[in-house]
Amino acid sequence: MATVSKRVEEPHGARLYNGDCMRQAEFHRLYCEMPEDYRAELIGGIVFEPSPVSNFHGTGHADLGYLLKSYSVATPGTKVGVAVTVILSDEDEVQPDGVLRIAQECGGKSSVSPEGYITGPPEMVAEVAYSSRAIDLHLKKARYALAGIVE
């Protein structure tokens, strides 16, 4: 049995939809055309729009940011990001809850593009998987490993 999905055009002209399949370059181009408050990730070539975030997730996110920043302040040559865009491959553009990078001049594997996005695998990513565990603990975790993220 075949099903056909008719998409209703959003008032802002949205062209990204949960479940769409595409390459990173197309995703990024379309994502930049979306409204400022729109959020989505490309994981394994599939567009994922986040579910609502619970207070438990938000509290864990704040704690994670504090922990990573405290570590970075005490560890020269490291950089921290919270909910930043990371371009891992032609099929992955993600926004981890936390990122810890070794600065490139100190031997780190990732870099920052002229547009300000992290490209390549950071040394560590962290996810608060309370509201998003169905994705974070399975496909996203596997894609992180595939990209070479060791922590």
mmCIF file of N, CA and C in Angstrom, residues 31-148:
data_model
loop_
_atom_site.group_PDB
_atom_site.id
_atom_site.type_symbol
_atom_site.label_atom_id
_atom_site.label_comp_id
_atom_site.label_asym_id
_atom_site.label_seq_id
_atom_site.Cartn_x
_atom_site.Cartn_y
_atom_site.Cartn_z
ATOM 1 N N TYR A 31 18.235 25.159 6.014
ATOM 2 C CA TYR A 31 18.164 25.536 7.431
ATOM 3 C C TYR A 31 18.398 27.039 7.594
ATOM 4 N N CYS A 32 19.346 27.581 6.834
ATOM 5 C CA CYS A 32 19.641 29.017 6.911
ATOM 6 C C CYS A 32 18.475 29.876 6.445
ATOM 7 N N GLU A 33 17.557 29.316 5.669
ATOM 8 C CA GLU A 33 16.383 30.046 5.191
ATOM 9 C C GLU A 33 15.208 29.964 6.169
ATOM 10 N N MET A 34 15.322 29.135 7.183
ATOM 11 C CA MET A 34 14.226 28.947 8.134
ATOM 12 C C MET A 34 14.187 30.109 9.125
ATOM 13 N N PRO A 35 13.058 30.289 9.809
ATOM 14 C CA PRO A 35 12.967 31.346 10.824
ATOM 15 C C PRO A 35 14.013 31.137 11.923
ATOM 16 N N GLU A 36 14.391 32.212 12.577
ATOM 17 C CA GLU A 36 15.440 32.198 13.604
ATOM 18 C C GLU A 36 15.183 31.175 14.719
ATOM 19 N N ASP A 37 13.921 30.975 15.084
ATOM 20 C CA ASP A 37 13.622 30.071 16.204
ATOM 21 C C ASP A 37 13.455 28.603 15.781
ATOM 22 N N TYR A 38 13.617 28.290 14.509
ATOM 23 C CA TYR A 38 13.482 26.914 14.030
ATOM 24 C C TYR A 38 14.717 26.111 14.417
ATOM 25 N N ARG A 39 14.521 24.881 14.848
ATOM 26 C CA ARG A 39 15.626 23.993 15.210
ATOM 27 C C ARG A 39 15.421 22.635 14.548
ATOM 28 N N ALA A 40 16.500 22.082 14.024
ATOM 29 C CA ALA A 40 16.494 20.737 13.457
ATOM 30 C C ALA A 40 17.936 20.267 13.363
ATOM 31 N N GLU A 41 18.108 18.963 13.218
ATOM 32 C CA GLU A 41 19.418 18.365 13.028
ATOM 33 C C GLU A 41 19.339 17.402 11.860
ATOM 34 N N LEU A 42 20.466 17.171 11.215
ATOM 35 C CA LEU A 42 20.569 16.162 10.172
ATOM 36 C C LEU A 42 21.425 15.042 10.743
ATOM 37 N N ILE A 43 20.823 13.877 10.903
ATOM 38 C CA ILE A 43 21.519 12.733 11.503
ATOM 39 C C ILE A 43 21.392 11.564 10.543
ATOM 40 N N GLY A 44 22.516 11.135 10.006
ATOM 41 C CA GLY A 44 22.493 10.040 9.042
ATOM 42 C C GLY A 44 21.705 10.368 7.804
ATOM 43 N N GLY A 45 21.689 11.648 7.413
ATOM 44 C CA GLY A 45 20.965 12.063 6.216
ATOM 45 C C GLY A 45 19.478 12.262 6.417
ATOM 46 N N ILE A 46 18.996 12.197 7.658
ATOM 47 C CA ILE A 46 17.566 12.344 7.968
ATOM 48 C C ILE A 46 17.374 13.581 8.832
ATOM 49 N N VAL A 47 16.371 14.410 8.497
ATOM 50 C CA VAL A 47 16.056 15.607 9.265
ATOM 51 C C VAL A 47 15.256 15.212 10.507
ATOM 52 N N PHE A 48 15.721 15.676 11.656
ATOM 53 C CA PHE A 48 15.011 15.459 12.916
ATOM 54 C C PHE A 48 14.703 16.808 13.547
ATOM 55 N N GLU A 49 13.425 17.042 13.806
ATOM 56 C CA GLU A 49 13.014 18.233 14.542
ATOM 57 C C GLU A 49 12.850 17.831 16.004
ATOM 58 N N PRO A 50 13.328 18.661 16.927
ATOM 59 C CA PRO A 50 13.284 18.258 18.335
ATOM 60 C C PRO A 50 11.871 18.262 18.903
ATOM 61 N N SER A 51 11.699 17.419 19.909
ATOM 62 C CA SER A 51 10.447 17.419 20.644
ATOM 63 C C SER A 51 10.517 18.531 21.690
ATOM 64 N N PRO A 52 9.401 18.853 22.338
ATOM 65 C CA PRO A 52 9.458 19.852 23.410
ATOM 66 C C PRO A 52 10.454 19.412 24.483
ATOM 67 N N VAL A 53 11.114 20.380 25.081
ATOM 68 C CA VAL A 53 12.142 20.107 26.083
ATOM 69 C C VAL A 53 11.557 20.269 27.479
ATOM 70 N N SER A 54 11.691 19.220 28.281
ATOM 71 C CA SER A 54 11.166 19.256 29.643
ATOM 72 C C SER A 54 12.087 20.038 30.577
ATOM 73 N N ASN A 55 11.579 20.396 31.732
ATOM 74 C CA ASN A 55 12.379 21.058 32.748
ATOM 75 C C ASN A 55 13.556 20.176 33.167
ATOM 76 N N PHE A 56 13.338 18.864 33.249
ATOM 77 C CA PHE A 56 14.414 17.942 33.635
ATOM 78 C C PHE A 56 15.560 18.013 32.628
ATOM 79 N N HIS A 57 15.210 18.045 31.345
ATOM 80 C CA HIS A 57 16.224 18.155 30.297
ATOM 81 C C HIS A 57 16.953 19.501 30.405
ATOM 82 N N GLY A 58 16.196 20.570 30.565
ATOM 83 C CA GLY A 58 16.786 21.903 30.668
ATOM 84 C C GLY A 58 17.705 22.055 31.856
ATOM 85 N N THR A 59 17.324 21.488 32.984
ATOM 86 C CA THR A 59 18.169 21.540 34.181
ATOM 87 C C THR A 59 19.453 20.754 33.962
ATOM 88 N N GLY A 60 19.330 19.572 33.363
ATOM 89 C CA GLY A 60 20.518 18.773 33.051
ATOM 90 C C GLY A 60 21.431 19.480 32.067
ATOM 91 N N HIS A 61 20.838 20.186 31.109
ATOM 92 C CA HIS A 61 21.601 20.939 30.117
ATOM 93 C C HIS A 61 22.416 22.038 30.802
ATOM 94 N N ALA A 62 21.794 22.751 31.734
ATOM 95 C CA ALA A 62 22.506 23.807 32.464
ATOM 96 C C ALA A 62 23.661 23.222 33.281
ATOM 97 N N ASP A 63 23.402 22.111 33.954
ATOM 98 C CA ASP A 63 24.452 21.459 34.747
ATOM 99 C C ASP A 63 25.606 20.997 33.861
ATOM 100 N N LEU A 64 25.275 20.444 32.715
ATOM 101 C CA LEU A 64 26.298 19.980 31.777
ATOM 102 C C LEU A 64 27.170 21.144 31.308
ATOM 103 N N GLY A 65 26.553 22.252 30.953
ATOM 104 C CA GLY A 65 27.301 23.427 30.516
ATOM 105 C C GLY A 65 28.255 23.921 31.598
ATOM 106 N N TYR A 66 27.778 23.940 32.827
ATOM 107 C CA TYR A 66 28.628 24.366 33.956
ATOM 108 C C TYR A 66 29.813 23.417 34.131
ATOM 109 N N LEU A 67 29.556 22.126 34.065
ATOM 110 C CA LEU A 67 30.617 21.131 34.218
ATOM 111 C C LEU A 67 31.670 21.281 33.120
ATOM 112 N N LEU A 68 31.239 21.378 31.874
ATOM 113 C CA LEU A 68 32.178 21.509 30.761
ATOM 114 C C LEU A 68 32.976 22.808 30.850
ATOM 115 N N LYS A 69 32.326 23.899 31.192
ATOM 116 C CA LYS A 69 33.028 25.186 31.294
ATOM 117 C C LYS A 69 34.043 25.140 32.434
ATOM 118 N N SER A 70 33.684 24.544 33.564
ATOM 119 C CA SER A 70 34.609 24.427 34.696
ATOM 120 C C SER A 70 35.845 23.639 34.288
ATOM 121 N N TYR A 71 35.641 22.543 33.547
ATOM 122 C CA TYR A 71 36.764 21.732 33.073
ATOM 123 C C TYR A 71 37.641 22.547 32.123
ATOM 124 N N SER A 72 37.021 23.261 31.203
ATOM 125 C CA SER A 72 37.762 24.021 30.208
ATOM 126 C C SER A 72 38.589 25.140 30.842
ATOM 127 N N VAL A 73 38.037 25.814 31.831
ATOM 128 C CA VAL A 73 38.767 26.879 32.516
ATOM 129 C C VAL A 73 40.032 26.316 33.177
ATOM 130 N N ALA A 74 39.945 25.102 33.690
ATOM 131 C CA ALA A 74 41.079 24.473 34.378
ATOM 132 C C ALA A 74 42.014 23.720 33.430
ATOM 133 N N THR A 75 41.659 23.630 32.142
ATOM 134 C CA THR A 75 42.440 22.831 31.189
ATOM 135 C C THR A 75 42.797 23.680 29.970
ATOM 136 N N PRO A 76 44.001 24.264 29.983
ATOM 137 C CA PRO A 76 44.401 25.092 28.839
ATOM 138 C C PRO A 76 44.351 24.310 27.524
ATOM 139 N N GLY A 77 43.977 25.008 26.463
ATOM 140 C CA GLY A 77 43.928 24.393 25.140
ATOM 141 C C GLY A 77 42.604 23.735 24.811
ATOM 142 N N THR A 78 41.619 23.853 25.710
ATOM 143 C CA THR A 78 40.304 23.278 25.428
ATOM 144 C C THR A 78 39.294 24.395 25.207
ATOM 145 N N LYS A 79 38.267 24.064 24.454
ATOM 146 C CA LYS A 79 37.187 24.996 24.132
ATOM 147 C C LYS A 79 35.860 24.290 24.357
ATOM 148 N N VAL A 80 34.848 25.026 24.797
ATOM 149 C CA VAL A 80 33.533 24.463 25.098
ATOM 150 C C VAL A 80 32.471 25.141 24.245
ATOM 151 N N GLY A 81 31.469 24.370 23.851
ATOM 152 C CA GLY A 81 30.299 24.913 23.187
ATOM 153 C C GLY A 81 29.054 24.246 23.733
ATOM 154 N N VAL A 82 27.968 24.986 23.775
ATOM 155 C CA VAL A 82 26.685 24.449 24.236
ATOM 156 C C VAL A 82 25.668 24.674 23.121
ATOM 157 N N ALA A 83 25.063 23.581 22.647
ATOM 158 C CA ALA A 83 24.042 23.631 21.589
ATOM 159 C C ALA A 83 24.552 24.349 20.341
ATOM 160 N N VAL A 84 25.794 24.076 19.953
ATOM 161 C CA VAL A 84 26.382 24.677 18.756
ATOM 162 C C VAL A 84 26.256 23.720 17.577
ATOM 163 N N THR A 85 26.272 24.264 16.376
ATOM 164 C CA THR A 85 26.198 23.438 15.178
ATOM 165 C C THR A 85 27.546 22.786 14.914
ATOM 166 N N VAL A 86 27.507 21.465 14.704
ATOM 167 C CA VAL A 86 28.704 20.690 14.393
ATOM 168 C C VAL A 86 28.441 19.954 13.080
ATOM 169 N N ILE A 87 29.260 20.237 12.072
ATOM 170 C CA ILE A 87 29.144 19.559 10.783
ATOM 171 C C ILE A 87 30.134 18.403 10.800
ATOM 172 N N LEU A 88 29.596 17.179 10.881
ATOM 173 C CA LEU A 88 30.432 15.986 11.008
ATOM 174 C C LEU A 88 30.752 15.336 9.672
ATOM 175 N N SER A 89 29.818 15.395 8.726
ATOM 176 C CA SER A 89 30.002 14.689 7.458
ATOM 177 C C SER A 89 28.991 15.213 6.443
ATOM 178 N N ASP A 90 28.958 14.569 5.291
ATOM 179 C CA ASP A 90 27.972 14.928 4.271
ATOM 180 C C ASP A 90 26.555 14.523 4.654
ATOM 181 N N GLU A 91 26.402 13.773 5.757
ATOM 182 C CA GLU A 91 25.081 13.321 6.197
ATOM 183 C C GLU A 91 24.731 13.746 7.613
ATOM 184 N N ASP A 92 25.618 14.530 8.263
ATOM 185 C CA ASP A 92 25.396 14.859 9.671
ATOM 186 C C ASP A 92 25.726 16.314 9.981
ATOM 187 N N GLU A 93 24.712 17.046 10.425
ATOM 188 C CA GLU A 93 24.870 18.395 10.964
ATOM 189 C C GLU A 93 24.036 18.421 12.233
ATOM 190 N N VAL A 94 24.710 18.379 13.368
ATOM 191 C CA VAL A 94 24.038 18.176 14.648
ATOM 192 C C VAL A 94 24.242 19.370 15.573
ATOM 193 N N GLN A 95 23.474 19.392 16.645
ATOM 194 C CA GLN A 95 23.595 20.411 17.681
ATOM 195 C C GLN A 95 23.641 19.714 19.041
ATOM 196 N N PRO A 96 24.807 19.162 19.401
ATOM 197 C CA PRO A 96 24.908 18.470 20.690
ATOM 198 C C PRO A 96 24.632 19.431 21.850
ATOM 199 N N ASP A 97 24.159 18.886 22.956
ATOM 200 C CA ASP A 97 23.926 19.717 24.135
ATOM 201 C C ASP A 97 25.229 20.310 24.644
ATOM 202 N N GLY A 98 26.329 19.576 24.540
ATOM 203 C CA GLY A 98 27.623 20.083 24.960
ATOM 204 C C GLY A 98 28.734 19.553 24.073
ATOM 205 N N VAL A 99 29.753 20.381 23.854
ATOM 206 C CA VAL A 99 30.904 20.003 23.040
ATOM 207 C C VAL A 99 32.161 20.443 23.781
ATOM 208 N N LEU A 100 33.134 19.553 23.855
ATOM 209 C CA LEU A 100 34.455 19.903 24.378
ATOM 210 C C LEU A 100 35.458 19.619 23.280
ATOM 211 N N ARG A 101 36.206 20.639 22.905
ATOM 212 C CA ARG A 101 37.186 20.510 21.827
ATOM 213 C C ARG A 101 38.574 20.812 22.354
ATOM 214 N N ILE A 102 39.556 20.148 21.786
ATOM 215 C CA ILE A 102 40.936 20.574 21.960
ATOM 216 C C ILE A 102 41.183 21.559 20.832
ATOM 217 N N ALA A 103 41.746 22.710 21.170
ATOM 218 C CA ALA A 103 42.018 23.724 20.155
ATOM 219 C C ALA A 103 42.901 23.131 19.066
ATOM 220 N N GLN A 104 42.663 23.546 17.842
ATOM 221 C CA GLN A 104 43.394 22.995 16.705
ATOM 222 C C GLN A 104 44.904 23.190 16.866
ATOM 223 N N GLU A 105 45.310 24.331 17.390
ATOM 224 C CA GLU A 105 46.734 24.592 17.575
ATOM 225 C C GLU A 105 47.353 23.715 18.671
ATOM 226 N N CYS A 106 46.517 23.034 19.423
ATOM 227 C CA CYS A 106 46.985 22.100 20.462
ATOM 228 C C CYS A 106 46.784 20.642 20.049
ATOM 229 N N GLY A 107 46.449 20.419 18.776
ATOM 230 C CA GLY A 107 46.304 19.058 18.264
ATOM 231 C C GLY A 107 44.884 18.568 18.105
ATOM 232 N N GLY A 108 43.910 19.442 18.281
ATOM 233 C CA GLY A 108 42.513 19.042 18.130
ATOM 234 C C GLY A 108 42.159 18.718 16.693
ATOM 235 N N LYS A 109 41.137 17.849 16.508
ATOM 236 C CA LYS A 109 40.742 17.378 15.171
ATOM 237 C C LYS A 109 39.712 18.263 14.483
ATOM 238 N N SER A 110 38.962 19.042 15.236
ATOM 239 C CA SER A 110 37.916 19.868 14.626
ATOM 240 C C SER A 110 38.436 21.286 14.408
ATOM 241 N N SER A 111 37.698 22.032 13.606
ATOM 242 C CA SER A 111 38.035 23.428 13.355
ATOM 243 C C SER A 111 36.739 24.228 13.344
ATOM 244 N N VAL A 112 36.877 25.523 13.193
ATOM 245 C CA VAL A 112 35.711 26.399 13.115
ATOM 246 C C VAL A 112 35.705 27.033 11.729
ATOM 247 N N SER A 113 34.586 26.889 11.033
ATOM 248 C CA SER A 113 34.454 27.433 9.676
ATOM 249 C C SER A 113 34.405 28.961 9.737
ATOM 250 N N PRO A 114 34.612 29.622 8.603
ATOM 251 C CA PRO A 114 34.499 31.091 8.576
ATOM 252 C C PRO A 114 33.122 31.585 9.046
ATOM 253 N N GLU A 115 32.095 30.739 8.885
ATOM 254 C CA GLU A 115 30.741 31.113 9.322
ATOM 255 C C GLU A 115 30.531 30.869 10.818
ATOM 256 N N GLY A 116 31.502 30.229 11.481
ATOM 257 C CA GLY A 116 31.411 30.002 12.923
ATOM 258 C C GLY A 116 30.916 28.627 13.331
ATOM 259 N N TYR A 117 30.806 27.677 12.406
ATOM 260 C CA TYR A 117 30.347 26.330 12.737
ATOM 261 C C TYR A 117 31.539 25.412 12.975
ATOM 262 N N ILE A 118 31.384 24.486 13.901
ATOM 263 C CA ILE A 118 32.425 23.492 14.136
ATOM 264 C C ILE A 118 32.361 22.483 12.995
ATOM 265 N N THR A 119 33.506 22.185 12.409
ATOM 266 C CA THR A 119 33.575 21.181 11.351
ATOM 267 C C THR A 119 34.547 20.096 11.784
ATOM 268 N N GLY A 120 34.156 18.873 11.542
ATOM 269 C CA GLY A 120 34.962 17.743 11.964
ATOM 270 C C GLY A 120 34.596 17.314 13.378
ATOM 271 N N PRO A 121 35.116 16.162 13.789
ATOM 272 C CA PRO A 121 34.715 15.612 15.075
ATOM 273 C C PRO A 121 35.407 16.274 16.265
ATOM 274 N N PRO A 122 34.641 16.868 17.183
ATOM 275 C CA PRO A 122 35.249 17.348 18.421
ATOM 276 C C PRO A 122 35.711 16.153 19.261
ATOM 277 N N GLU A 123 36.532 16.410 20.243
ATOM 278 C CA GLU A 123 37.036 15.309 21.069
ATOM 279 C C GLU A 123 35.948 14.709 21.953
ATOM 280 N N MET A 124 34.950 15.507 22.327
ATOM 281 C CA MET A 124 33.867 14.989 23.166
ATOM 282 C C MET A 124 32.570 15.709 22.856
ATOM 283 N N VAL A 125 31.487 14.951 22.789
ATOM 284 C CA VAL A 125 30.150 15.539 22.737
ATOM 285 C C VAL A 125 29.357 14.945 23.892
ATOM 286 N N ALA A 126 28.391 15.704 24.361
ATOM 287 C CA ALA A 126 27.542 15.226 25.451
ATOM 288 C C ALA A 126 26.097 15.577 25.126
ATOM 289 N N GLU A 127 25.225 14.644 25.412
ATOM 290 C CA GLU A 127 23.795 14.850 25.194
ATOM 291 C C GLU A 127 23.053 14.616 26.504
ATOM 292 N N VAL A 128 22.116 15.484 26.804
ATOM 293 C CA VAL A 128 21.193 15.247 27.902
ATOM 294 C C VAL A 128 20.021 14.526 27.255
ATOM 295 N N ALA A 129 19.921 13.250 27.501
ATOM 296 C CA ALA A 129 18.981 12.412 26.750
ATOM 297 C C ALA A 129 17.665 12.195 27.479
ATOM 298 N N TYR A 130 17.239 13.147 28.269
ATOM 299 C CA TYR A 130 15.975 12.977 28.982
ATOM 300 C C TYR A 130 14.788 13.090 28.028
ATOM 301 N N SER A 131 14.719 14.168 27.263
ATOM 302 C CA SER A 131 13.601 14.373 26.337
ATOM 303 C C SER A 131 13.862 13.763 24.965
ATOM 304 N N SER A 132 15.118 13.428 24.668
ATOM 305 C CA SER A 132 15.492 13.052 23.311
ATOM 306 C C SER A 132 16.202 11.700 23.243
ATOM 307 N N ARG A 133 15.974 10.856 24.223
ATOM 308 C CA ARG A 133 16.728 9.599 24.304
ATOM 309 C C ARG A 133 16.506 8.656 23.124
ATOM 310 N N ALA A 134 15.345 8.684 22.506
ATOM 311 C CA ALA A 134 15.078 7.774 21.381
ATOM 312 C C ALA A 134 16.049 8.013 20.227
ATOM 313 N N ILE A 135 16.451 9.237 20.038
ATOM 314 C CA ILE A 135 17.414 9.566 18.980
ATOM 315 C C ILE A 135 18.837 9.554 19.531
ATOM 316 N N ASP A 136 19.045 10.236 20.651
ATOM 317 C CA ASP A 136 20.399 10.428 21.190
ATOM 318 C C ASP A 136 21.108 9.119 21.531
ATOM 319 N N LEU A 137 20.404 8.155 22.056
ATOM 320 C CA LEU A 137 21.044 6.918 22.512
ATOM 321 C C LEU A 137 21.194 5.868 21.421
ATOM 322 N N HIS A 138 20.724 6.162 20.232
ATOM 323 C CA HIS A 138 20.764 5.165 19.170
ATOM 324 C C HIS A 138 21.433 5.746 17.910
ATOM 325 N N LEU A 139 20.661 6.294 16.995
ATOM 326 C CA LEU A 139 21.204 6.762 15.730
ATOM 327 C C LEU A 139 22.267 7.842 15.933
ATOM 328 N N LYS A 140 21.980 8.829 16.764
ATOM 329 C CA LYS A 140 22.916 9.930 16.948
ATOM 330 C C LYS A 140 24.225 9.427 17.572
ATOM 331 N N LYS A 141 24.130 8.579 18.553
ATOM 332 C CA LYS A 141 25.326 8.008 19.193
ATOM 333 C C LYS A 141 26.154 7.216 18.179
ATOM 334 N N ALA A 142 25.498 6.447 17.330
ATOM 335 C CA ALA A 142 26.199 5.678 16.299
ATOM 336 C C ALA A 142 26.879 6.602 15.287
ATOM 337 N N ARG A 143 26.230 7.702 14.924
ATOM 338 C CA ARG A 143 26.818 8.648 13.972
ATOM 339 C C ARG A 143 28.020 9.370 14.587
ATOM 340 N N TYR A 144 27.945 9.663 15.873
ATOM 341 C CA TYR A 144 29.099 10.259 16.554
ATOM 342 C C TYR A 144 30.296 9.306 16.494
ATOM 343 N N ALA A 145 30.074 8.037 16.777
ATOM 344 C CA ALA A 145 31.154 7.055 16.741
ATOM 345 C C ALA A 145 31.714 6.931 15.326
ATOM 346 N N LEU A 146 30.836 6.902 14.336
ATOM 347 C CA LEU A 146 31.258 6.800 12.945
ATOM 348 C C LEU A 146 32.135 7.988 12.545
ATOM 349 N N ALA A 147 31.854 9.154 13.089
ATOM 350 C CA ALA A 147 32.624 10.362 12.780
ATOM 351 C C ALA A 147 33.971 10.383 13.499
ATOM 352 N N GLY A 148 34.163 9.473 14.453
ATOM 353 C CA GLY A 148 35.435 9.424 15.165
ATOM 354 C C GLY A 148 35.454 10.117 16.498
#
